[in-house]
PDB file of C-alpha atoms (C1' of nucleotides) in Angstrom:
ATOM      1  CA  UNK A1428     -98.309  11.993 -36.521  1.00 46.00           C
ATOM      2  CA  UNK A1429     -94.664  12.667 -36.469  1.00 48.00           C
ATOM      3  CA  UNK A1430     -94.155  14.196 -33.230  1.00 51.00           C
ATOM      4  CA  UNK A1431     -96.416  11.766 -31.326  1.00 57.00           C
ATOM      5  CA  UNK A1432     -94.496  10.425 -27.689  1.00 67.00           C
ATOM      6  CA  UNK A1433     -92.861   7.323 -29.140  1.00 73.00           C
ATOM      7  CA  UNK A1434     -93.966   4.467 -27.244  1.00 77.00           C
ATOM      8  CA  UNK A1435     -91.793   1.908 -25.605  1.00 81.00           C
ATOM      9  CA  UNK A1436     -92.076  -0.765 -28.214  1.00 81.00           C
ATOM     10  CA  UNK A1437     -90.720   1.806 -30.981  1.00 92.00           C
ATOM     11  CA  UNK A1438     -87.678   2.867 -28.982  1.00 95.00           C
ATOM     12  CA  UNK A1439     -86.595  -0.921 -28.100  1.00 96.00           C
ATOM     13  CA  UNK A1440     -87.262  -1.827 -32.093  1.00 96.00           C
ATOM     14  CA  UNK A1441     -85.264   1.030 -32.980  1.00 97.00           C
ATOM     15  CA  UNK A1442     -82.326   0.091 -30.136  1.00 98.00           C
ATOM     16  CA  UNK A1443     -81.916  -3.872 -31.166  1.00 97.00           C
ATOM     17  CA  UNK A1444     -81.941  -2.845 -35.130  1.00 97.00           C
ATOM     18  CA  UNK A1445     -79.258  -0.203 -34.123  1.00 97.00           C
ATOM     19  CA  UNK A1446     -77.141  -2.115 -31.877  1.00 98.00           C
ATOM     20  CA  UNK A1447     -77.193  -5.084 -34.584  1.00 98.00           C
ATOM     21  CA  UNK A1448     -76.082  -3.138 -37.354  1.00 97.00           C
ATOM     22  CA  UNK A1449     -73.477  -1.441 -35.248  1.00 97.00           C
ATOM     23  CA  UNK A1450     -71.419  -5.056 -34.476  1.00 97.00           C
ATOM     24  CA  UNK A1451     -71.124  -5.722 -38.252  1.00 96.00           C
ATOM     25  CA  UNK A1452     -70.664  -1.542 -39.745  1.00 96.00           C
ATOM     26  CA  UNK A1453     -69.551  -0.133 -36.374  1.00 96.00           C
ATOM     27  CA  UNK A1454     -67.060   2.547 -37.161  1.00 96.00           C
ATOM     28  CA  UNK A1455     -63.449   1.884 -35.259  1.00 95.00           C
ATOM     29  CA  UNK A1456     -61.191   5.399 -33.577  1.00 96.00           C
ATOM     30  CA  UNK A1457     -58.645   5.168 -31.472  1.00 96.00           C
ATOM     31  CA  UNK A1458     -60.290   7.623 -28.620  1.00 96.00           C
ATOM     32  CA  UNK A1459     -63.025   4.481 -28.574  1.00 96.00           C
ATOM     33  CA  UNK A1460     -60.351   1.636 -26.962  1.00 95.00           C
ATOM     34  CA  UNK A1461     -60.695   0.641 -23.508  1.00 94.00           C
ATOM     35  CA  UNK A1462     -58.206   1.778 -20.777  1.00 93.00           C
ATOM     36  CA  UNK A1463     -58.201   5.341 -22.074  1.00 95.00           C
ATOM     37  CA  UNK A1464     -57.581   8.157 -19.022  1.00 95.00           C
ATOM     38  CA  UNK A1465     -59.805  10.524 -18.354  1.00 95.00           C
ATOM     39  CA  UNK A1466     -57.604  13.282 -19.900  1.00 95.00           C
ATOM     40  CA  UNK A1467     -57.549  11.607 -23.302  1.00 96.00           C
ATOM     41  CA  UNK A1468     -61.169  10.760 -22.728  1.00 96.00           C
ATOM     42  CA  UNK A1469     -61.923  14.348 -22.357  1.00 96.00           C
ATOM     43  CA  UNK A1470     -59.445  16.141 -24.836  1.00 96.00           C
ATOM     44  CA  UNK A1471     -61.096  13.543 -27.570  1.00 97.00           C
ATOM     45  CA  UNK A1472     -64.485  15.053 -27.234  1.00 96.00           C
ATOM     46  CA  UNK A1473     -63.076  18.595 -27.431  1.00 96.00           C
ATOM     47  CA  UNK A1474     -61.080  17.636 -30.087  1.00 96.00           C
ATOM     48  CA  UNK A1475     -64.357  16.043 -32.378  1.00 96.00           C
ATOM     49  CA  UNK A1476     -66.350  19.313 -31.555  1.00 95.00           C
ATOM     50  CA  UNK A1477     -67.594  20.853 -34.563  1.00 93.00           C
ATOM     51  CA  UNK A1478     -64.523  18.653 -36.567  1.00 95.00           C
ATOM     52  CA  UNK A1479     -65.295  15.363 -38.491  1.00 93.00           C
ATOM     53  CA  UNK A1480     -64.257  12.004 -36.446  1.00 94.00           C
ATOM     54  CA  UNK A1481     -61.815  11.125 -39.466  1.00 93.00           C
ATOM     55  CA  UNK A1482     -59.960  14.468 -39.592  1.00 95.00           C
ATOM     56  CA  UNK A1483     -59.195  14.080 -35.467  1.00 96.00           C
ATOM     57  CA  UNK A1484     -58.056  10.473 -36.512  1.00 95.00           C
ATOM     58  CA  UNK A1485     -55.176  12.052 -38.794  1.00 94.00           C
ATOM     59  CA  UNK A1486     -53.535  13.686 -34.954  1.00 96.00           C
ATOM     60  CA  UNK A1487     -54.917  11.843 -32.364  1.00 96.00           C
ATOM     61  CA  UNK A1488     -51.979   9.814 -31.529  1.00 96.00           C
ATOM     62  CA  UNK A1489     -49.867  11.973 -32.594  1.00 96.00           C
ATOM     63  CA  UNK A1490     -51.198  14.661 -30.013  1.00 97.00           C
ATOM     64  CA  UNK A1491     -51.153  12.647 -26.991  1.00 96.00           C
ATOM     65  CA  UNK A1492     -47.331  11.122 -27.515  1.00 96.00           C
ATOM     66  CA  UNK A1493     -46.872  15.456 -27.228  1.00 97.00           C
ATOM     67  CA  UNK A1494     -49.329  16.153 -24.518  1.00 97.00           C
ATOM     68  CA  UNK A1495     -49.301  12.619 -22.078  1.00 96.00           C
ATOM     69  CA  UNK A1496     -51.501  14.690 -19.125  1.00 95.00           C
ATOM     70  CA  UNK A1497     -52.615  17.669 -17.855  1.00 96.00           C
ATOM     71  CA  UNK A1498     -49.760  18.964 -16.871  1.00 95.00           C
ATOM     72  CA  UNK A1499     -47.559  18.921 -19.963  1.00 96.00           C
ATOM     73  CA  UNK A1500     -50.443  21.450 -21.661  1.00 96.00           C
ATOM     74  CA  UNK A1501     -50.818  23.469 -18.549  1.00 95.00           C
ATOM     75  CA  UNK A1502     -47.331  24.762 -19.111  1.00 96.00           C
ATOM     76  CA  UNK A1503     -46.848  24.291 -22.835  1.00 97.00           C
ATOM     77  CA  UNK A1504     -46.231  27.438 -25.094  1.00 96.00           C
ATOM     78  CA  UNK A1505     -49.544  28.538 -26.527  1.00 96.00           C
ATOM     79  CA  UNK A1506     -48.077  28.416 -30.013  1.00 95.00           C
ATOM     80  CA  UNK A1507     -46.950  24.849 -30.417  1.00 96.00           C
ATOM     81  CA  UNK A1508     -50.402  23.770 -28.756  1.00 97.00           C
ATOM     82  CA  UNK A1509     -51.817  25.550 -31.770  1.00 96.00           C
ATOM     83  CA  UNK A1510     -49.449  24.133 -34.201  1.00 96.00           C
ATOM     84  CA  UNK A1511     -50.339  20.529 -33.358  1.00 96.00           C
ATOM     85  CA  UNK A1512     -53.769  21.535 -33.395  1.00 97.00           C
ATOM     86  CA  UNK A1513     -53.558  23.178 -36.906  1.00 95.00           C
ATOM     87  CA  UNK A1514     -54.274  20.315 -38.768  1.00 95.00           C
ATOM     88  CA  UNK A1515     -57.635  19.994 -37.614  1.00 96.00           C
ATOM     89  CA  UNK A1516     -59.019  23.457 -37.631  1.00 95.00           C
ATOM     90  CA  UNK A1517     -60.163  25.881 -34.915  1.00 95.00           C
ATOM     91  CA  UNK A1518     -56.888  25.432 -33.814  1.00 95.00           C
ATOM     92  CA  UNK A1519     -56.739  29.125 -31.939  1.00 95.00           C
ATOM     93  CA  UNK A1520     -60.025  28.782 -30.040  1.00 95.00           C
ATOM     94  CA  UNK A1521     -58.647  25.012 -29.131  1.00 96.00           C
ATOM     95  CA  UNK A1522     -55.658  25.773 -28.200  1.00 96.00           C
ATOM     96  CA  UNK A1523     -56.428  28.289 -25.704  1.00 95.00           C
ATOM     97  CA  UNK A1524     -59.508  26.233 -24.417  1.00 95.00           C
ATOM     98  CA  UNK A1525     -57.093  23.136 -23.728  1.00 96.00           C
ATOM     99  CA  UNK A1526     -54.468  24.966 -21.928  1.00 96.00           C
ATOM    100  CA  UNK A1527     -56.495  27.017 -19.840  1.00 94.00           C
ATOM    101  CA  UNK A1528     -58.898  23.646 -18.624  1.00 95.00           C
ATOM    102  CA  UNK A1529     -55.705  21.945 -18.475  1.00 96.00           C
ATOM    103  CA  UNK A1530     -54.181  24.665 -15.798  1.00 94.00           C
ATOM    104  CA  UNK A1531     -57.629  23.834 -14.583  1.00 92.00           C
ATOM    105  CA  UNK A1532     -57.991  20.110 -14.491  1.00 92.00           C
ATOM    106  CA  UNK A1533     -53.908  19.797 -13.414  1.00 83.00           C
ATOM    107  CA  UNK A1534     -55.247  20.957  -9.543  1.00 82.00           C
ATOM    108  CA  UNK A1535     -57.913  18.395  -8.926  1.00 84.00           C
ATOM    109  CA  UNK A1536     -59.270  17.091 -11.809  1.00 87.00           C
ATOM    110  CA  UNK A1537     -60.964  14.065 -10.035  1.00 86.00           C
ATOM    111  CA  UNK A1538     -63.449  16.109  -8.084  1.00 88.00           C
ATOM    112  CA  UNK A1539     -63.800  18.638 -11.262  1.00 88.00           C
ATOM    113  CA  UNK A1540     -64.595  15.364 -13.858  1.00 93.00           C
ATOM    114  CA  UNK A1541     -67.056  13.713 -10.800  1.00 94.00           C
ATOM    115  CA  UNK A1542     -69.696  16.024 -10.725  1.00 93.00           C
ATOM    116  CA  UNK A1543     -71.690  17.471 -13.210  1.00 94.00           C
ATOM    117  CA  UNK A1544     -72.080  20.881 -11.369  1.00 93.00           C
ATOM    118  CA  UNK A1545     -68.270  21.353 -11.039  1.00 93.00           C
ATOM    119  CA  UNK A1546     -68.204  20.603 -15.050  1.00 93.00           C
ATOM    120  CA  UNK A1547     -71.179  23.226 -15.962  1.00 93.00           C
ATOM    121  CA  UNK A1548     -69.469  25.322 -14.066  1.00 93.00           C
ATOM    122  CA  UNK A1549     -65.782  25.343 -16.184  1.00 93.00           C
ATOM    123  CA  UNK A1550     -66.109  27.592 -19.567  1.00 91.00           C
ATOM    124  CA  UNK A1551     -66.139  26.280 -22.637  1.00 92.00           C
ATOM    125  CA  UNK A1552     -67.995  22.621 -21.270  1.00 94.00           C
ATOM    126  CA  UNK A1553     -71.200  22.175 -22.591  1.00 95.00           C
ATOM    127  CA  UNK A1554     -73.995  20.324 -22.698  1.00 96.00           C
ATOM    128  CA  UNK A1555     -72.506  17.532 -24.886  1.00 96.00           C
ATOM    129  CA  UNK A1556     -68.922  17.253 -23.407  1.00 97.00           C
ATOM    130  CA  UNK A1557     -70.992  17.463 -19.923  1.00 97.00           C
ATOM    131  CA  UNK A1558     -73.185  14.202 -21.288  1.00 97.00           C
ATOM    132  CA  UNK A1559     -69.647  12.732 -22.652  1.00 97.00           C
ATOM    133  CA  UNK A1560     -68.045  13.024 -18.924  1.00 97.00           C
ATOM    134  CA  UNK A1561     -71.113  11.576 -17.709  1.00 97.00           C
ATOM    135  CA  UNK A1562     -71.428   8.519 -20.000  1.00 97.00           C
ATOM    136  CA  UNK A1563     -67.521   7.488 -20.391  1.00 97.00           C
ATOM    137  CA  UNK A1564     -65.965   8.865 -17.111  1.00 96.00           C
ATOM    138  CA  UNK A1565     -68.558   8.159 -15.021  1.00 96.00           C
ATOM    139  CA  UNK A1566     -70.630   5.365 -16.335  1.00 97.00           C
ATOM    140  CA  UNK A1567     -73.837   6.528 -16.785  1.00 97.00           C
ATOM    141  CA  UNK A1568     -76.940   6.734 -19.585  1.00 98.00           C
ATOM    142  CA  UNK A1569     -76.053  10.026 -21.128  1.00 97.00           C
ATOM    143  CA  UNK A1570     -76.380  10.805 -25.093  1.00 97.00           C
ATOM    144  CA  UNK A1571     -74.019  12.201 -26.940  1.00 97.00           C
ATOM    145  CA  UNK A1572     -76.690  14.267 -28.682  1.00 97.00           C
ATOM    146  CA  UNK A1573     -75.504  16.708 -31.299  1.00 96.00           C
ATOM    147  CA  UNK A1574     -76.450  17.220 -35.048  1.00 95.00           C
ATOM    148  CA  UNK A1575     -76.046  13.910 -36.091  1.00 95.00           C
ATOM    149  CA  UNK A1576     -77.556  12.237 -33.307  1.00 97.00           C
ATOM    150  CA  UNK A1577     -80.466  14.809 -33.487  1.00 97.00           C
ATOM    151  CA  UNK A1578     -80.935  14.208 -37.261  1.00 97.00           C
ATOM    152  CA  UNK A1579     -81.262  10.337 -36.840  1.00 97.00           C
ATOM    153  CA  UNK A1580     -84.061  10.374 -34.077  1.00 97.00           C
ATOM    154  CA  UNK A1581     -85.901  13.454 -36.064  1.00 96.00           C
ATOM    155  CA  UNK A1582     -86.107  11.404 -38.978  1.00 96.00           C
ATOM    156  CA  UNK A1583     -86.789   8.351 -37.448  1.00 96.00           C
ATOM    157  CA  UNK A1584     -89.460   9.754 -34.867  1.00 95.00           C
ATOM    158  CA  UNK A1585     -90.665  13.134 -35.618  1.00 94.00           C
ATOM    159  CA  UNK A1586     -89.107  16.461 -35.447  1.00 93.00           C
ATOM    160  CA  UNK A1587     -88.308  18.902 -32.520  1.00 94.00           C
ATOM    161  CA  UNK A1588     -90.050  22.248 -32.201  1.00 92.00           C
ATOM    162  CA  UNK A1589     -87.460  24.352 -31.660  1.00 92.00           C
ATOM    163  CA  UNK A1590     -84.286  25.168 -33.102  1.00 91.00           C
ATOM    164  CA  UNK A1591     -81.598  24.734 -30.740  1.00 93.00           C
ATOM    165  CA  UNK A1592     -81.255  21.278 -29.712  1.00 94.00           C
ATOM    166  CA  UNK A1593     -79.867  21.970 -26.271  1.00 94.00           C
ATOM    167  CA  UNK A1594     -83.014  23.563 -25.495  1.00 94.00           C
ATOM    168  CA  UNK A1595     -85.790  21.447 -27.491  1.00 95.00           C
ATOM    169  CA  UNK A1596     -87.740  19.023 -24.249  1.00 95.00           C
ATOM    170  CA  UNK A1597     -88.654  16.604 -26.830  1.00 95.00           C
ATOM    171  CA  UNK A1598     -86.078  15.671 -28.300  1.00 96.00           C
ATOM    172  CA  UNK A1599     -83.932  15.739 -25.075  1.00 96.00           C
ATOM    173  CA  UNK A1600     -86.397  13.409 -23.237  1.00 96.00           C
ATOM    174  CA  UNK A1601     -85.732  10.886 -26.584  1.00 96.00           C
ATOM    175  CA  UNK A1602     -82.371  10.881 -26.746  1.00 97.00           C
ATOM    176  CA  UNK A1603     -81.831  10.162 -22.729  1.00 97.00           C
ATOM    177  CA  UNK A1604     -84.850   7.565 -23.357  1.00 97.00           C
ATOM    178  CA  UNK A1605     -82.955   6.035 -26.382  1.00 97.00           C
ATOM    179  CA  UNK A1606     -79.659   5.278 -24.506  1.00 97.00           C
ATOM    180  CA  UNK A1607     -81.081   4.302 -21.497  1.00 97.00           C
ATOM    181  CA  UNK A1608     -79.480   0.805 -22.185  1.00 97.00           C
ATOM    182  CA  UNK A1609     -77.053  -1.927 -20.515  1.00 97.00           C
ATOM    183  CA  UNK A1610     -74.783  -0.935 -23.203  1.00 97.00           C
ATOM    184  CA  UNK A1611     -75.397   2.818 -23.311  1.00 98.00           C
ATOM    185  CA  UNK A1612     -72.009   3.549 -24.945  1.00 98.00           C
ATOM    186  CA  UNK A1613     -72.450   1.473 -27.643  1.00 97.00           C
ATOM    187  CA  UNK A1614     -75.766   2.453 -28.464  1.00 98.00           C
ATOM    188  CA  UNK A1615     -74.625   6.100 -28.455  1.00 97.00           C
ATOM    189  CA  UNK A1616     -71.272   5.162 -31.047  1.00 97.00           C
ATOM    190  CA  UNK A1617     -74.360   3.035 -33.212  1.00 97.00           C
ATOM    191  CA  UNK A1618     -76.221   6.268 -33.092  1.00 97.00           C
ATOM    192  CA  UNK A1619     -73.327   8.300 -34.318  1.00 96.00           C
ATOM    193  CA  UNK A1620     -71.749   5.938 -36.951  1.00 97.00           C
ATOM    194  CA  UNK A1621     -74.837   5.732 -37.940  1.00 97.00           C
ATOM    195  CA  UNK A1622     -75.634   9.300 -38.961  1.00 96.00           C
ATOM    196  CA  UNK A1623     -72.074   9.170 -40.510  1.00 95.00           C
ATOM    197  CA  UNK A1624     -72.341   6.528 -42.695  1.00 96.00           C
ATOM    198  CA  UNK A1625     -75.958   5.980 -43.592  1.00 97.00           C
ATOM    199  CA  UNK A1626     -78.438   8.439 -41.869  1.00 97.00           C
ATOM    200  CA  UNK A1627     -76.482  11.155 -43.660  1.00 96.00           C
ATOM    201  CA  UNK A1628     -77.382  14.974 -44.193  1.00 95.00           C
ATOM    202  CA  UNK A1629     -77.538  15.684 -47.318  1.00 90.00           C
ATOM    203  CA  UNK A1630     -78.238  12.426 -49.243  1.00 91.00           C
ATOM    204  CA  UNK A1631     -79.334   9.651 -47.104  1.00 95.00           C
ATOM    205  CA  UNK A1632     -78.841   5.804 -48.147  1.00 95.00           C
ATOM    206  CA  UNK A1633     -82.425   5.562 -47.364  1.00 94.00           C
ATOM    207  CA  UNK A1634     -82.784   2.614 -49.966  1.00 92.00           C
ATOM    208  CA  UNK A1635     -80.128   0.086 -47.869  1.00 93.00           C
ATOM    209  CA  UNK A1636     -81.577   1.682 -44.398  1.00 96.00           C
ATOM    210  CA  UNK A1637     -82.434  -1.364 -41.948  1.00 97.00           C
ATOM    211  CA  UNK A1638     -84.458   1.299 -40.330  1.00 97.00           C
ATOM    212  CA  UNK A1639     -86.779   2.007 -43.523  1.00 94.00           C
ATOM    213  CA  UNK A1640     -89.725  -0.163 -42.250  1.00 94.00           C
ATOM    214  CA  UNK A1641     -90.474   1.663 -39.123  1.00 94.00           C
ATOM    215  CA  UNK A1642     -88.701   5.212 -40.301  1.00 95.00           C
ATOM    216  CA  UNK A1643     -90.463   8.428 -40.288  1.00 93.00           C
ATOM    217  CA  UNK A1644     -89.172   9.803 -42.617  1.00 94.00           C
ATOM    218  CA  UNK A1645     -88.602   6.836 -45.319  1.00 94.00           C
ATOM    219  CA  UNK A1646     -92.338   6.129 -45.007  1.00 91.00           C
ATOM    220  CA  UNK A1647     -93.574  10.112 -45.303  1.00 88.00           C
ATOM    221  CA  UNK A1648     -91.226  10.992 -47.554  1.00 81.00           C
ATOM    222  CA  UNK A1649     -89.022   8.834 -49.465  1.00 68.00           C
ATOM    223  CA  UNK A1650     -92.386   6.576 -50.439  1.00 73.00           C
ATOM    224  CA  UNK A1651     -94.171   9.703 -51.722  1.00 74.00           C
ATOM    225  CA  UNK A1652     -91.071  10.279 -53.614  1.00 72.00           C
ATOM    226  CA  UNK A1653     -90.970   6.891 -55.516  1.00 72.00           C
ATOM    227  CA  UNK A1654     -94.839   6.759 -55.939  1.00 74.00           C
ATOM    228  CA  UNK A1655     -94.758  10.204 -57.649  1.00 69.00           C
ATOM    229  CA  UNK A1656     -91.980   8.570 -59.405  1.00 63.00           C
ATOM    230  CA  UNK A1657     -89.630  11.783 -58.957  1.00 54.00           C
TER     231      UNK A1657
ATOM    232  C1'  DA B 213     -84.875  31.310 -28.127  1.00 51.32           C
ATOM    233  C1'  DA B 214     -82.277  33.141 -31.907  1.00 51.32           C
ATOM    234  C1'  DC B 215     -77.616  34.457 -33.419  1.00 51.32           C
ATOM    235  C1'  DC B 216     -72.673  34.383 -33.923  1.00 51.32           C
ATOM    236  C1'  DC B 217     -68.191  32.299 -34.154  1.00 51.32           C
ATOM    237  C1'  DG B 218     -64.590  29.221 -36.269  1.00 51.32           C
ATOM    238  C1'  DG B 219     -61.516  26.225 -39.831  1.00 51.32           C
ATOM    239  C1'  DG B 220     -60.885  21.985 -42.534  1.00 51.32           C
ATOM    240  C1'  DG B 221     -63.259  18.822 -45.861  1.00 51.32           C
ATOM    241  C1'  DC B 222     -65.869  17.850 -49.629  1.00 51.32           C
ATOM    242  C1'  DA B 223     -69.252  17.916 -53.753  1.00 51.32           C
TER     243       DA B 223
ATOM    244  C1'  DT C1334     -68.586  28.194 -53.037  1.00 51.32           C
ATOM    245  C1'  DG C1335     -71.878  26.362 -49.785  1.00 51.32           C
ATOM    246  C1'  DC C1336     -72.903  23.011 -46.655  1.00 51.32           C
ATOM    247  C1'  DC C1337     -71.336  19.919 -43.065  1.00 51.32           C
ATOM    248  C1'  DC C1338     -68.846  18.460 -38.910  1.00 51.32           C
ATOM    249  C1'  DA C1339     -69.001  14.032 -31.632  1.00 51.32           C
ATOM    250  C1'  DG C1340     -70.653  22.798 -29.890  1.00 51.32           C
ATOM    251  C1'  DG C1341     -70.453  26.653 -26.973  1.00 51.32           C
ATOM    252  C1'  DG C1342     -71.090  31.428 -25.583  1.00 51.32           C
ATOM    253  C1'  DT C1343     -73.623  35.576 -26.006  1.00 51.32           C
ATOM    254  C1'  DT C1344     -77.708  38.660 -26.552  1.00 51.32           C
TER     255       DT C1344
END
DNA sequence: AACCCGGGGCA
DNA sequence: TGCCCAGGGTT
């Protein structure tokens, strides 16, 4: 019965486990320290798009001792935007995104970065950066759902129906009912440091999981595994 | 609702 | 080489 509604008891189980193994093999990034403007808060997530958290690491501070605010990309040359960017791939497509929001953002970006019309509304913000805004500008219960986040719950609860996540009901209504939580941004990093370091694609450390006992996918599939002895 | 695009990293 | 990574736009 994989993709049974999960009830309430399953979600909290899965939330305390979660939230306890993030405090002892939480991951640490600079764009995750307190005080952090809303222009860094925002160039981190479209930095990490489609780009491992440890390759942004290798430029992060590097990039905003170069770029301090909005308006120092606004009127940077297109070329040395890209050149910093290099490093970390899709450097092109990034580079013009950032200087074109930034030329953007440098106007008003308070009202733009307050409402989540105004952001659907600006090219190149998504769904995810749109949840991001929400969650670490302005405080609420968003998920940062992507791949990873989407491969945890599947696993752990049953698997969408369709393909594109943006679109899939299910496994939207889980994610927002997974961090709704006191400590929604910390649930969210637990999520994702979890699907990085454990809950991983390809070979998952299903063996040293503190999820196993309630898991989906460790009791439909990993068990089978071992009892067929393959 | 499916498909395409884009670069570095890694097994 | 193929798959993966804090996605987004287009058809």
């Amino acid at each position: 019965m994989p993709n049974m509604e999960p009830q309430a008891i399953d979600i909290k189980v899965f939330q305390t486990i979660l939230l306890t193994w993030f405090k002892e093999h939480g991951r640490w990034f600079p764009w995750r320290e307190s005080g952090l403007s809303s222009y860094q808060l925002l160039i981190a997530e479209i930095l990490l798009q489609r780009t491992k958290a440890a390759t942004v690491d290798k430029i992060f501070t590097h990039f905003f001792n170069v770029y301090p605010n909005w308006k120092v990309i606004a009127s940077a040359k297109l070329e040395e935007i890209e050149n910093t960017l290099k490093p970390i791939g899709l450097h092109k497509q990034r580079a013009e995104r950032l200087q074109k929001l930034a030329q953007k953002m440098n106007l008003n970006d308070s009202v733009l970065l307050s409402s989540r019309a105004e952001l659907d509304a600006i090219p190149f913000i998504g769904q995810y950066i749109g949840n991001a805004v929400e969650l670490l500008i302005q405080g609420k219960n968003k998920p940062l759902l992507d791949v990873n986040m989407a491969r945890v719950l599947e696993r752990y609860f049953g698997h969408r129906k369709l393909k594109d996540l943006r679109y899939d009901k299910y496994l939207q209504a889980l994610a927002h009912d997974i961090v709704d939580h006191p400590d929604s941004i910390s649930l969210n990093w637990a999520i994702l440091d979890f699907a990085a370091l454990v809950c991983q694609s390809r070979v998952p450390k299903c063996s040293t999981c503190v999820l196993q006992q309630t898991c989906t996918y460790y009791l439909t599939v990993v068990e089978i595994k071992n009892f067929r002895n393959e």
